[in-house]
Coordinates of C-alpha atoms and ligand atoms in Angstrom, one line a residue:
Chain W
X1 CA -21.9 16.1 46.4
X2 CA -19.9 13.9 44.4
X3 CA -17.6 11.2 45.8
X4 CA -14.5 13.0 46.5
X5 CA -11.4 11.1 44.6
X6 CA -7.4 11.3 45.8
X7 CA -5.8 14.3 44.0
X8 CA -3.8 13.0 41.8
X9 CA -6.0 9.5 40.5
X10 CA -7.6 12.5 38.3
X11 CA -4.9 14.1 36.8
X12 CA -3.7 10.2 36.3
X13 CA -6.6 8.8 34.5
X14 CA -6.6 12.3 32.0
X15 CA -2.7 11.2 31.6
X16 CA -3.9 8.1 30.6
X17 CA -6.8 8.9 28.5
X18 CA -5.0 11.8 26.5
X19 CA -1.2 10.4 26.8
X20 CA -0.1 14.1 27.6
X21 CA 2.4 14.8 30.3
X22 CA -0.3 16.4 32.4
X23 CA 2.2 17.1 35.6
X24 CA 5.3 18.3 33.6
X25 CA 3.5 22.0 33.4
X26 CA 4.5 24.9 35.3
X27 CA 2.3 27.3 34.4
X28 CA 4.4 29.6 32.3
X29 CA 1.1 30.3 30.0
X30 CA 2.4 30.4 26.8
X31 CA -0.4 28.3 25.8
X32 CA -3.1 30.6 26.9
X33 CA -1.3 33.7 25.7
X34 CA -1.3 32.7 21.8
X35 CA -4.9 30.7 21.7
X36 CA -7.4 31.9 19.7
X37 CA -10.2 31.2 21.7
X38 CA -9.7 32.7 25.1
X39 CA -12.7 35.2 24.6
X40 CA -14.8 32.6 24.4
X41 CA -13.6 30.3 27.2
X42 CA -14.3 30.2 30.9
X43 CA -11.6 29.3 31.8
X44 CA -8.2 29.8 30.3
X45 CA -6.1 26.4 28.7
X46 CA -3.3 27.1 31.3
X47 CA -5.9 27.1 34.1
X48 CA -7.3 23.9 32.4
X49 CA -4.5 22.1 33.3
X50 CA -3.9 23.7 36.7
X51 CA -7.3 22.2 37.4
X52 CA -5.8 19.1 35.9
X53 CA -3.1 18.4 38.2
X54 CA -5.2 19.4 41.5
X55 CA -7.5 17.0 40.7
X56 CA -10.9 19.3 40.5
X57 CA -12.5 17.2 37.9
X58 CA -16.2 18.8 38.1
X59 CA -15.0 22.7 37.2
X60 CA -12.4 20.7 34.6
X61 CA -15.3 18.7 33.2
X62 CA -17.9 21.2 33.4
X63 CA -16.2 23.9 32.0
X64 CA -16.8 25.5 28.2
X65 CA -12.9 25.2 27.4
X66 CA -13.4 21.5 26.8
X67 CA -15.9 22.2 24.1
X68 CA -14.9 26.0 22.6
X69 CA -11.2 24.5 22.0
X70 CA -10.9 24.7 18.1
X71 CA -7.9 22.4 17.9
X72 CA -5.9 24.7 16.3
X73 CA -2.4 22.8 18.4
X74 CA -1.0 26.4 18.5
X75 CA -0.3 25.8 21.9
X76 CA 1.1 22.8 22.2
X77 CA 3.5 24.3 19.3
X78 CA 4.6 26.2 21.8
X79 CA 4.1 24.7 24.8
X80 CA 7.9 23.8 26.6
X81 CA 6.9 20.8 27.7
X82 CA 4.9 19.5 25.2
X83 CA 1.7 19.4 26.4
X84 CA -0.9 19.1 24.0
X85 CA -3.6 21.1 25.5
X86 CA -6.3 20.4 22.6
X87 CA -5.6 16.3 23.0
X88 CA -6.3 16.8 27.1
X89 CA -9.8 19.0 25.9
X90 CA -10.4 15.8 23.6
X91 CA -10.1 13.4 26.6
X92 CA -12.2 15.9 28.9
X93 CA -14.8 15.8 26.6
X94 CA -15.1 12.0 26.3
X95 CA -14.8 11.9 29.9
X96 CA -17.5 14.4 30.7
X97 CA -19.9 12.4 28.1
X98 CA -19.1 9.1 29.8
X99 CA -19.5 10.6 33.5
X100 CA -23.1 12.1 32.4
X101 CA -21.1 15.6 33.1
X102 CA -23.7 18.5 31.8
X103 CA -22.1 19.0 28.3
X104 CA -21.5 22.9 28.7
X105 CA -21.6 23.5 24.7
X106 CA -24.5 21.3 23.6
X107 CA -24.2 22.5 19.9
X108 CA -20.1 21.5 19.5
X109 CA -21.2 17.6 21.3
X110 CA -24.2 17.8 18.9
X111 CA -22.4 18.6 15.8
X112 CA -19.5 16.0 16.8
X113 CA -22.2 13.4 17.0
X114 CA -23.8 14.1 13.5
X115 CA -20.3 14.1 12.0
X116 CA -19.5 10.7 13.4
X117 CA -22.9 9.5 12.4
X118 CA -22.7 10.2 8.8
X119 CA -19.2 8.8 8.7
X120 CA -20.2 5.5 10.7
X121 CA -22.4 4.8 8.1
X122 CA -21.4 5.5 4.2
X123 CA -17.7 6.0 5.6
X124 CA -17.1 8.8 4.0
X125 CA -18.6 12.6 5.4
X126 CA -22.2 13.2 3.7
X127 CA -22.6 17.0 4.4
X128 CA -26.0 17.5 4.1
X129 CA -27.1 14.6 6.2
X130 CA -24.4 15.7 9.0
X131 CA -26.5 18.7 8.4
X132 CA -30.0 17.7 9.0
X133 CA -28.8 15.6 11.4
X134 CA -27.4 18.5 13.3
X135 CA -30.5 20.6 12.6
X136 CA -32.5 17.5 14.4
X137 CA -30.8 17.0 17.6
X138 CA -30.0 21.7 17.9
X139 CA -33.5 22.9 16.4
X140 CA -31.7 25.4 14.6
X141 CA -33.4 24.6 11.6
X142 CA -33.3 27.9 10.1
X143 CA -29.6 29.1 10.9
X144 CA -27.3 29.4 7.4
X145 CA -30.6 28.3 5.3
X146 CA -29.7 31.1 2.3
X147 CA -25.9 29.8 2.7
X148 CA -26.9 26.4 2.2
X149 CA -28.7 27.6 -0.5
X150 CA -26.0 29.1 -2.0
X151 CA -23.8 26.5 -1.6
X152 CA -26.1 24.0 -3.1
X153 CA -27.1 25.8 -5.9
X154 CA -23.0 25.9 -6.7
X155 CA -23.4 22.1 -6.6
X156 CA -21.2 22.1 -3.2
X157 CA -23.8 20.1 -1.8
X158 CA -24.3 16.7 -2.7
X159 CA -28.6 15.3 -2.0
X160 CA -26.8 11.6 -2.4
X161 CA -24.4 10.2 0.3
X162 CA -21.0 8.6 -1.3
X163 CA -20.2 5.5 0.3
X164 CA -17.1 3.4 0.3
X165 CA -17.8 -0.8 -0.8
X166 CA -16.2 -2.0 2.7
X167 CA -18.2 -0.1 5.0
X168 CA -17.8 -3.4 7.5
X169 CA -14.1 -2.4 8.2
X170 CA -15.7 1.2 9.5
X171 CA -18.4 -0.3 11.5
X172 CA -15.2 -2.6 12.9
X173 CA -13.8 0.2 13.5
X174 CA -16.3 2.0 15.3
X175 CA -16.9 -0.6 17.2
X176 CA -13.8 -1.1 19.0
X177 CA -13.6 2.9 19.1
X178 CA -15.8 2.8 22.6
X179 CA -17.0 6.2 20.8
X180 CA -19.4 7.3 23.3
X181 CA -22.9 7.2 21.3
X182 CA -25.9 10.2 21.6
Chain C
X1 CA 6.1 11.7 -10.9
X2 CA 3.2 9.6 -9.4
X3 CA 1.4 10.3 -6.0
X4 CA -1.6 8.4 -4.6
X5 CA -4.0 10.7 -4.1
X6 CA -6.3 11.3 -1.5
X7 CA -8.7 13.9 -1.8
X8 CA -11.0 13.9 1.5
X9 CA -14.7 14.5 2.3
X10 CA -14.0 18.3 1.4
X11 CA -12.9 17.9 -2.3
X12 CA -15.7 15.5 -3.4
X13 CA -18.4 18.0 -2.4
X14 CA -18.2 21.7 -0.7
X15 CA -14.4 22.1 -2.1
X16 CA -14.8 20.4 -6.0
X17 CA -12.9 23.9 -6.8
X18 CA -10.1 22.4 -5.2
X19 CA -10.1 19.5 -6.4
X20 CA -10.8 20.2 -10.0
X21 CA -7.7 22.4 -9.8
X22 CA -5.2 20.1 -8.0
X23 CA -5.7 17.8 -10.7
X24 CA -5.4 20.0 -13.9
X25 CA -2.1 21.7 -12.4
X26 CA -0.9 18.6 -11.3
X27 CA -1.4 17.4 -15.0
X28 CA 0.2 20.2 -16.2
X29 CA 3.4 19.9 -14.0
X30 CA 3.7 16.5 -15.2
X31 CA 2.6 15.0 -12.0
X32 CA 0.4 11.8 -12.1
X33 CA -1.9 11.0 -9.4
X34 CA -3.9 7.8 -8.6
X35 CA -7.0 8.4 -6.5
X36 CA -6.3 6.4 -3.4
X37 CA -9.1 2.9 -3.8
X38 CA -11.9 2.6 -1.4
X39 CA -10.5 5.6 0.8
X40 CA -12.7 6.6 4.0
X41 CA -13.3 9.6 5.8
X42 CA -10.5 11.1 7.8
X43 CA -12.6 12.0 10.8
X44 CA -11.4 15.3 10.7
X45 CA -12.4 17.7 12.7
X46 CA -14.8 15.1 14.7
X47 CA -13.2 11.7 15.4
X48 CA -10.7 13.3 18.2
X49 CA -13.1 14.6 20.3
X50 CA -14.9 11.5 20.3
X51 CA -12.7 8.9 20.8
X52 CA -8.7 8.3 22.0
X53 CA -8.7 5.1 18.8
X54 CA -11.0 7.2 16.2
X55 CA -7.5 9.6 16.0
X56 CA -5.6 6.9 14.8
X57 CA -7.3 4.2 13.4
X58 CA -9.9 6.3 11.0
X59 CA -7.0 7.9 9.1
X60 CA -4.6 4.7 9.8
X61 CA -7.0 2.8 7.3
X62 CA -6.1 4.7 4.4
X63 CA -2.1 4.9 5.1
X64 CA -2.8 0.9 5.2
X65 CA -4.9 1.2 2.0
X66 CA -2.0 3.5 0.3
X67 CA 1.3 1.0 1.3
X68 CA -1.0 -1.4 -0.7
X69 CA -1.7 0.8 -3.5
X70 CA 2.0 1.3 -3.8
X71 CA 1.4 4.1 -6.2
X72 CA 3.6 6.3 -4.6
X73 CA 3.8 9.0 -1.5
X74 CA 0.3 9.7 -0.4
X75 CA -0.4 14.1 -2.0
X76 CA -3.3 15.2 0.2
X77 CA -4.9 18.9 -0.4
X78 CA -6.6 19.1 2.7
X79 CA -4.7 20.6 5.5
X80 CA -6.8 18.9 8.3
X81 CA -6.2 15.2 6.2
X82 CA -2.9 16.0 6.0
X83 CA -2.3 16.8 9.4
X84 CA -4.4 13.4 10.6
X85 CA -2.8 11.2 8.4
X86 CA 0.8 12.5 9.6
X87 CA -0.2 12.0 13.2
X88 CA -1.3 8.8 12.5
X89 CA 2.0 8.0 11.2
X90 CA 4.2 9.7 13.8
X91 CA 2.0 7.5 16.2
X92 CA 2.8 4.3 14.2
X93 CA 6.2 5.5 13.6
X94 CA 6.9 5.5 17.5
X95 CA 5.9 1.7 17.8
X96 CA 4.8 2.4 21.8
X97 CA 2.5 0.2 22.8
X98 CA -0.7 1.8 21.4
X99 CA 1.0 1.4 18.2
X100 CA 1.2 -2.1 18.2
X101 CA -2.6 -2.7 19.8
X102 CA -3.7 -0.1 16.7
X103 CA -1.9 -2.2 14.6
X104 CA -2.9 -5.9 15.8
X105 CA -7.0 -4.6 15.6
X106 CA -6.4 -3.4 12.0
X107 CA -4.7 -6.7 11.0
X108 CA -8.4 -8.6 12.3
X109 CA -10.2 -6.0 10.8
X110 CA -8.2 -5.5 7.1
X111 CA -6.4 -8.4 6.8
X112 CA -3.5 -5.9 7.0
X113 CA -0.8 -4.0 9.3
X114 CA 0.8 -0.7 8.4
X115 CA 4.5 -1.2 7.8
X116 CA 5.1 2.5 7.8
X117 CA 6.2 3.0 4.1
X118 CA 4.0 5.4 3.5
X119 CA 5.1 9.3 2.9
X120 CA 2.3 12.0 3.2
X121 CA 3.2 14.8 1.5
X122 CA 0.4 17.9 1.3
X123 CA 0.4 19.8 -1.9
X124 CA 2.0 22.8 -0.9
X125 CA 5.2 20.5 -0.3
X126 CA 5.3 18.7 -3.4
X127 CA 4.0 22.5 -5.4
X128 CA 7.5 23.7 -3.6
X129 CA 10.0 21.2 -4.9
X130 CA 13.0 22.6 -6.7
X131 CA 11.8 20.8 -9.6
X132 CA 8.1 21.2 -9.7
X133 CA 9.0 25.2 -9.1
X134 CA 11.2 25.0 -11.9
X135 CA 8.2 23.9 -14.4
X136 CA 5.7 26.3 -13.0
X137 CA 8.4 29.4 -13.4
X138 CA 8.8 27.9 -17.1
X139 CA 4.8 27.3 -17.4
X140 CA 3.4 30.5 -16.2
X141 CA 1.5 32.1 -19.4
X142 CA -0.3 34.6 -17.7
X143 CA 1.5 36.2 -14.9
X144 CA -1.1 37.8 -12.0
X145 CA 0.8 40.6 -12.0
X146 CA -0.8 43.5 -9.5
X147 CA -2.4 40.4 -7.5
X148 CA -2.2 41.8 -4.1
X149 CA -2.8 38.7 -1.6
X150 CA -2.6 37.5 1.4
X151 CA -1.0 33.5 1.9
X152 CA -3.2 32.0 4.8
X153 CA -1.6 28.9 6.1
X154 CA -4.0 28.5 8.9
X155 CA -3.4 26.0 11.5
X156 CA -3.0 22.4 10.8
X157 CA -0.1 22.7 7.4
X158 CA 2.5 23.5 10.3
X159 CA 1.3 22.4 13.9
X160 CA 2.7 20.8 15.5
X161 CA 6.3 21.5 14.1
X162 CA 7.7 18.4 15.4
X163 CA 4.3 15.8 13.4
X164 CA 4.2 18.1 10.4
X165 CA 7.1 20.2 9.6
X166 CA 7.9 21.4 6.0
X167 CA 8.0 24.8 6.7
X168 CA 11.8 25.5 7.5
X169 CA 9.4 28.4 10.4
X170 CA 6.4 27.4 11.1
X171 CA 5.6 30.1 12.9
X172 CA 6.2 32.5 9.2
X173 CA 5.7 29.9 7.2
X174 CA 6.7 30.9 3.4
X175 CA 6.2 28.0 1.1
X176 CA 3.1 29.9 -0.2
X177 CA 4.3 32.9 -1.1
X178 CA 7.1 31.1 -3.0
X179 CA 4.7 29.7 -5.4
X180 CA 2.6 32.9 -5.6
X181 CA 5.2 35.0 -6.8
X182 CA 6.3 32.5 -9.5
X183 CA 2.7 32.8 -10.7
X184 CA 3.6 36.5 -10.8
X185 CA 1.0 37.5 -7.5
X186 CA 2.4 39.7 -4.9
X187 CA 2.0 38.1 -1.7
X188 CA 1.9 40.8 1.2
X189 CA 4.0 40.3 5.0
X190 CA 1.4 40.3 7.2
X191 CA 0.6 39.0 10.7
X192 CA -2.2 36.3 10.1
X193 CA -0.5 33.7 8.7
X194 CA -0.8 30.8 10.8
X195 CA -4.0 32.2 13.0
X196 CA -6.5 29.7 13.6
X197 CA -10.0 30.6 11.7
X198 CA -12.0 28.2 13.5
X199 CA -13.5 26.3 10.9
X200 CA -14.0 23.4 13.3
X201 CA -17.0 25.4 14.5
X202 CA -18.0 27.0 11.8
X203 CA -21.6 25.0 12.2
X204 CA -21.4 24.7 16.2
X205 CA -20.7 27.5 16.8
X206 CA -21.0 30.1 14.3
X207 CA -20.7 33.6 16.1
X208 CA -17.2 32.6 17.4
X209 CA -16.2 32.0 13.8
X210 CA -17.0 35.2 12.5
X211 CA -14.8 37.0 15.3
X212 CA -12.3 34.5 14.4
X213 CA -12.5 35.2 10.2
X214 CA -13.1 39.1 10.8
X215 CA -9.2 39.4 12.2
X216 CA -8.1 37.2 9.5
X217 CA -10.0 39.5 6.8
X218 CA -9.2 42.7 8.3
X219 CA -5.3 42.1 9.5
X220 CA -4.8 41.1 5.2
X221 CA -7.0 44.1 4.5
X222 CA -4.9 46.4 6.7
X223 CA -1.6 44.7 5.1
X224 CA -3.2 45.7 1.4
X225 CA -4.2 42.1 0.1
X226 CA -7.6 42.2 -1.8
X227 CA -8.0 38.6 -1.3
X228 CA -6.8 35.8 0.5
X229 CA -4.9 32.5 -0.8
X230 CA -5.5 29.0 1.3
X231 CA -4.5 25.4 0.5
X232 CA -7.5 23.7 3.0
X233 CA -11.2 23.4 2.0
X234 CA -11.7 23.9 5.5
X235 CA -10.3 27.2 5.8
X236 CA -11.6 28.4 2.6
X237 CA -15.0 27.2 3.2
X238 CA -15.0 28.5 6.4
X239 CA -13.8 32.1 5.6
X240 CA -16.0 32.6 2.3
X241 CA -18.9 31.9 4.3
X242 CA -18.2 33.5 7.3
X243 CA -17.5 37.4 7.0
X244 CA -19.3 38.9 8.8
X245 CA -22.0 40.7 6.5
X246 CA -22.3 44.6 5.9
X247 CA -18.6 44.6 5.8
X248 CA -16.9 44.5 2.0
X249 CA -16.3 40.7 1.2
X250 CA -13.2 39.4 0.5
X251 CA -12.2 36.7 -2.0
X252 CA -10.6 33.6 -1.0
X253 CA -8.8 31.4 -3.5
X254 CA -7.3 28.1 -3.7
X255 CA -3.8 28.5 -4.1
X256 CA -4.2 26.1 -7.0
X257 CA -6.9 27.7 -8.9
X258 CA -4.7 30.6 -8.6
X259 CA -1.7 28.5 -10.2
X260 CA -4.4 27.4 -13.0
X261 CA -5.2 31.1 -14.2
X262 CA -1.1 32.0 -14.1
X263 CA -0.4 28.3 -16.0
X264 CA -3.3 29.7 -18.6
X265 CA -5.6 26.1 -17.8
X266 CA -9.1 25.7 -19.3
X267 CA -11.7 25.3 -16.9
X268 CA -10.7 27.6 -13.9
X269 CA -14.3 29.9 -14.9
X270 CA -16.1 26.4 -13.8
X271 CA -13.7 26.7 -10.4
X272 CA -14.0 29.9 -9.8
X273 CA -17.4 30.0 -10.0
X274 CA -18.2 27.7 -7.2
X275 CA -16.9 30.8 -4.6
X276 CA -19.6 32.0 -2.6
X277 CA -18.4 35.6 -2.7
X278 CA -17.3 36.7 -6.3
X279 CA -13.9 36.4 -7.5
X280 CA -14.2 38.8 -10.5
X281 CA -13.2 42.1 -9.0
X282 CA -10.3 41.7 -7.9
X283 CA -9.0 39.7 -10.8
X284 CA -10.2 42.4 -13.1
X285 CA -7.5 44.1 -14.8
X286 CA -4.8 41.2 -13.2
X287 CA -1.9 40.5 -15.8
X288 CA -4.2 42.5 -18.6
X289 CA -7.0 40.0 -19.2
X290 CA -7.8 37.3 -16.9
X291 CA -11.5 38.3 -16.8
X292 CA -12.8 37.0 -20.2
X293 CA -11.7 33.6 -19.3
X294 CA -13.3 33.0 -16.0
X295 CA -17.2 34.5 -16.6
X296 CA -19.7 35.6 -13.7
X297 CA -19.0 34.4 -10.6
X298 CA -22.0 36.2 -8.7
X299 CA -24.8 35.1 -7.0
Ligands
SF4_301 S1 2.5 26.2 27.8 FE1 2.7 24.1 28.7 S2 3.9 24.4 30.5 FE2 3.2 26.4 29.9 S3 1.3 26.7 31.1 FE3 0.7 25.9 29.1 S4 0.6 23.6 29.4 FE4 1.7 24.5 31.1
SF4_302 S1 -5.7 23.9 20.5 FE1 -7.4 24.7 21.8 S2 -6.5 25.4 23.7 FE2 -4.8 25.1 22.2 S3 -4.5 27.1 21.4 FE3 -5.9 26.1 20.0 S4 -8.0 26.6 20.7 FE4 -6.5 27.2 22.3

């Protein structure tokens, strides 16, 4: 079992980490009754914070909410506290990583880390490495081959990366992100 | 007029379309833009989820880049640049204490702070000024008349109305439609407006995404659009790709190549035929002959 931490140093240290107003919710629902995603989420983005504020940090971090979240900020549009619910999912993510949490959506943490990767290095997004690197880490090497096709035979996809000339100002910046690596 | 301008990721590769078409109506309205020097990625829809100071400081390099440029407000196509870029500056804006630590690392890492004088406008704001509308309503050659279609905001134009407002609504935002019935479209009322299509995980996790696009498609179908209008690469990326098959495709359009074919511009057959599903259909027959100037856009 895992160490057992005081209630609220939990709810705190997502405060901290995702500078949302964790505590001010009541629970009204509003967010979880105009996100898109519910049918795909465990747990609902109300509940999220629930779990939040009592402090249960393995179902928060555990959970597929965290990763199915599209970031759409419809709920913190509406949300009459202003809670962002998306920017606490971002920090619950980044915690989970860093706690050696199972990631519950592999694919989502897979494709983030591809993304990031391409970026890191030309500093701009290179699509169809992002790609194969995605394809590398998932095995899903044969998922949307004839739409990649497609796509590159309509010259969407570029074989060559484009890179910006001060690519040391990304790595700077990536280095002081403490963006947790693959 | 002059704008920097900062394409994105988006426009130099799966959305050329888009960016092709920015730029001619943009010429055409009389509006000059400077492609923003050395500009990086964005980190959209990635650098959030991975790190707290990738938010901020990925899009804060370009607002930095931009105040240097000094070529004017920043125009950005892409709705998920343009809503980064804008939280980057609401954060900078605040001047909390993250602000200023964001601030001192990019002064060691560019030689530069952000003083805040940059104005990030998207291009359905700057397509909506009084002044700009007035030269598209004198402009429009070819008028889409019977164009039935659906305006598709999507998420990140209006959300959250407090970082990003120019929609006077933005829960019915109508900036869109404006522009779509100067071109001479009619733009249907319908419910999907501002519904969230996923494209963040349209790779990760593409069976959500197709739930996601098939309420989108079907609520515009059920409100008589034959095709839909964005102003994101994202979202039109995402929902040309991923209808589910067997149904009846429907065309997505930028809402500038659409501008283009009303404004009578050369060159919207290369746009158009970059769509993965085919644009000709519906545009058969639109304001008498738009056909013969676009060619095949099939497979
Ligand atoms: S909308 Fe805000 S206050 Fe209401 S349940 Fe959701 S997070 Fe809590
Ligand atoms: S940001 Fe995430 S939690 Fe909030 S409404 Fe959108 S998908 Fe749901």
């Amino acid at each position: 079992m895992a160490a057992i931490e005081p209630v609220v140093e939990f709810g705190r240290r997502v405060e901290t980490h995702s500078g949302q107003p964790v505590n001010r919710c009541y629970q009204c629902r509003k967010c979880s009754g105009g996100c898109p995603l519910t049918f795909a989420m465990d747990i609902l983005p109300h509940q999220l914070i629930r779990l939040v504020q009592l402090g249960l940090s393995e179902k928060a971090l555990q959970s597929k909410t965290i990763w199915v979240c599209a970031a759409c900020r419809t709920c913190v549009s509406r949300c009459p506290n202003g809670i962002d619910t998306a920017a606490v999912a971002d920090a619950l993510k980044q915690m989970a990583v860093e706690s050696g949490t199972a990631v519950a959506e592999n694919k989502v943490y897979a494709f983030h880390q591809s993304f990031l990767q391409s970026v890191r290095s030309n500093g701009r997004l290179h699509e169809l490495g992002m790609i194969a690197g995605y394809k590398l880490k998932t095995k899903t090497y044969t998922q949307d081959l004839a739409m990649g096709l497609g796509m590159f035979r309509r010259g969407k996809l570029k074989l060559m990366a484009e890179k910006i000339s001060r690519r040391d100002e990304i790595r700077q910046i990536f280095a002081r992100s403490g963006e947790v690596k693959a | 007029m002059r704008y920097s301008y900062y394409p994105g990721c988006s426009l130099h590769s799966t959305a050329s379309e888009y960016d092709l078409s920015t730029r001619a109506v943009m010429e055409a309205l009389g509006v000059e833009l400077v492609e923003l020097s050395d500009w990086n990625c964005c980190g959209a829809s990635s650098g959030h989820a991975s790190s707290h100071f990738l938010t901020y400081a990925l899009p804060l390099r370009n607002l930095i880049l931009a105040e240097k440029q000094a070529a004017g407000d920043l125009l950005v196509p892409c709705a998920a640049c343009y809503n980064l870029l804008k939280t980057a500056d609401y954060k900078m804006a605040s001047r909390d204490g993250e602000a200023e630590s964001l601030n001192s690392e990019m002064q060691t890492i560019m030689g530069r702070r952000y003083e805040g004088r940059v104005q990030v406008r998207h291009v359905l704001e700057v397509l909506a000024l009084p002044e700009i509308r007035r030269k598209i309503a004198a402009g429009v050659t070819r008028p889409l008349s019977g164009l039935k279609v659906a305006a598709y905001y999507g998420c990140l134009l209006s959300r959250p109305p407090q970082v990003v407002a120019f929609e006077d609504n933005p829960e019915q935002p109508t900036t869109m439609d404006a522009v779509l019935r100067l071109a001479g479209a009619e733009p249907v009322p319908w419910w999907g407006k501002t519904d969230c299509c996923g494209a963040s995980l349209a790779i990760s996790q593409p069976g959500l995404v197709e739930t996601m696009v098939g309420r989108i498609v079907s609520a515009a179908s059920y409100a008589g659009a034959t095709a839909l209008v964005t102003a994101c690469p994202l979202c039109q990326s995402n929902l040309d790709t991923r209808q589910a098959p067997g149904q009846e495709m429907m065309p997505v359009f930028f809402i500038t190549e659409l501008l283009g074919l009303a404004l009578g511009l050369a060159g919207s057959d290369k746009w158009l035929r970059r769509h993965m599903c085919d644009t000709q259909p519906v545009l058969a027959g639109v304001g008498g002959s738009l056909t013969a100037a676009h060619g095949k856009a099939g497979m």
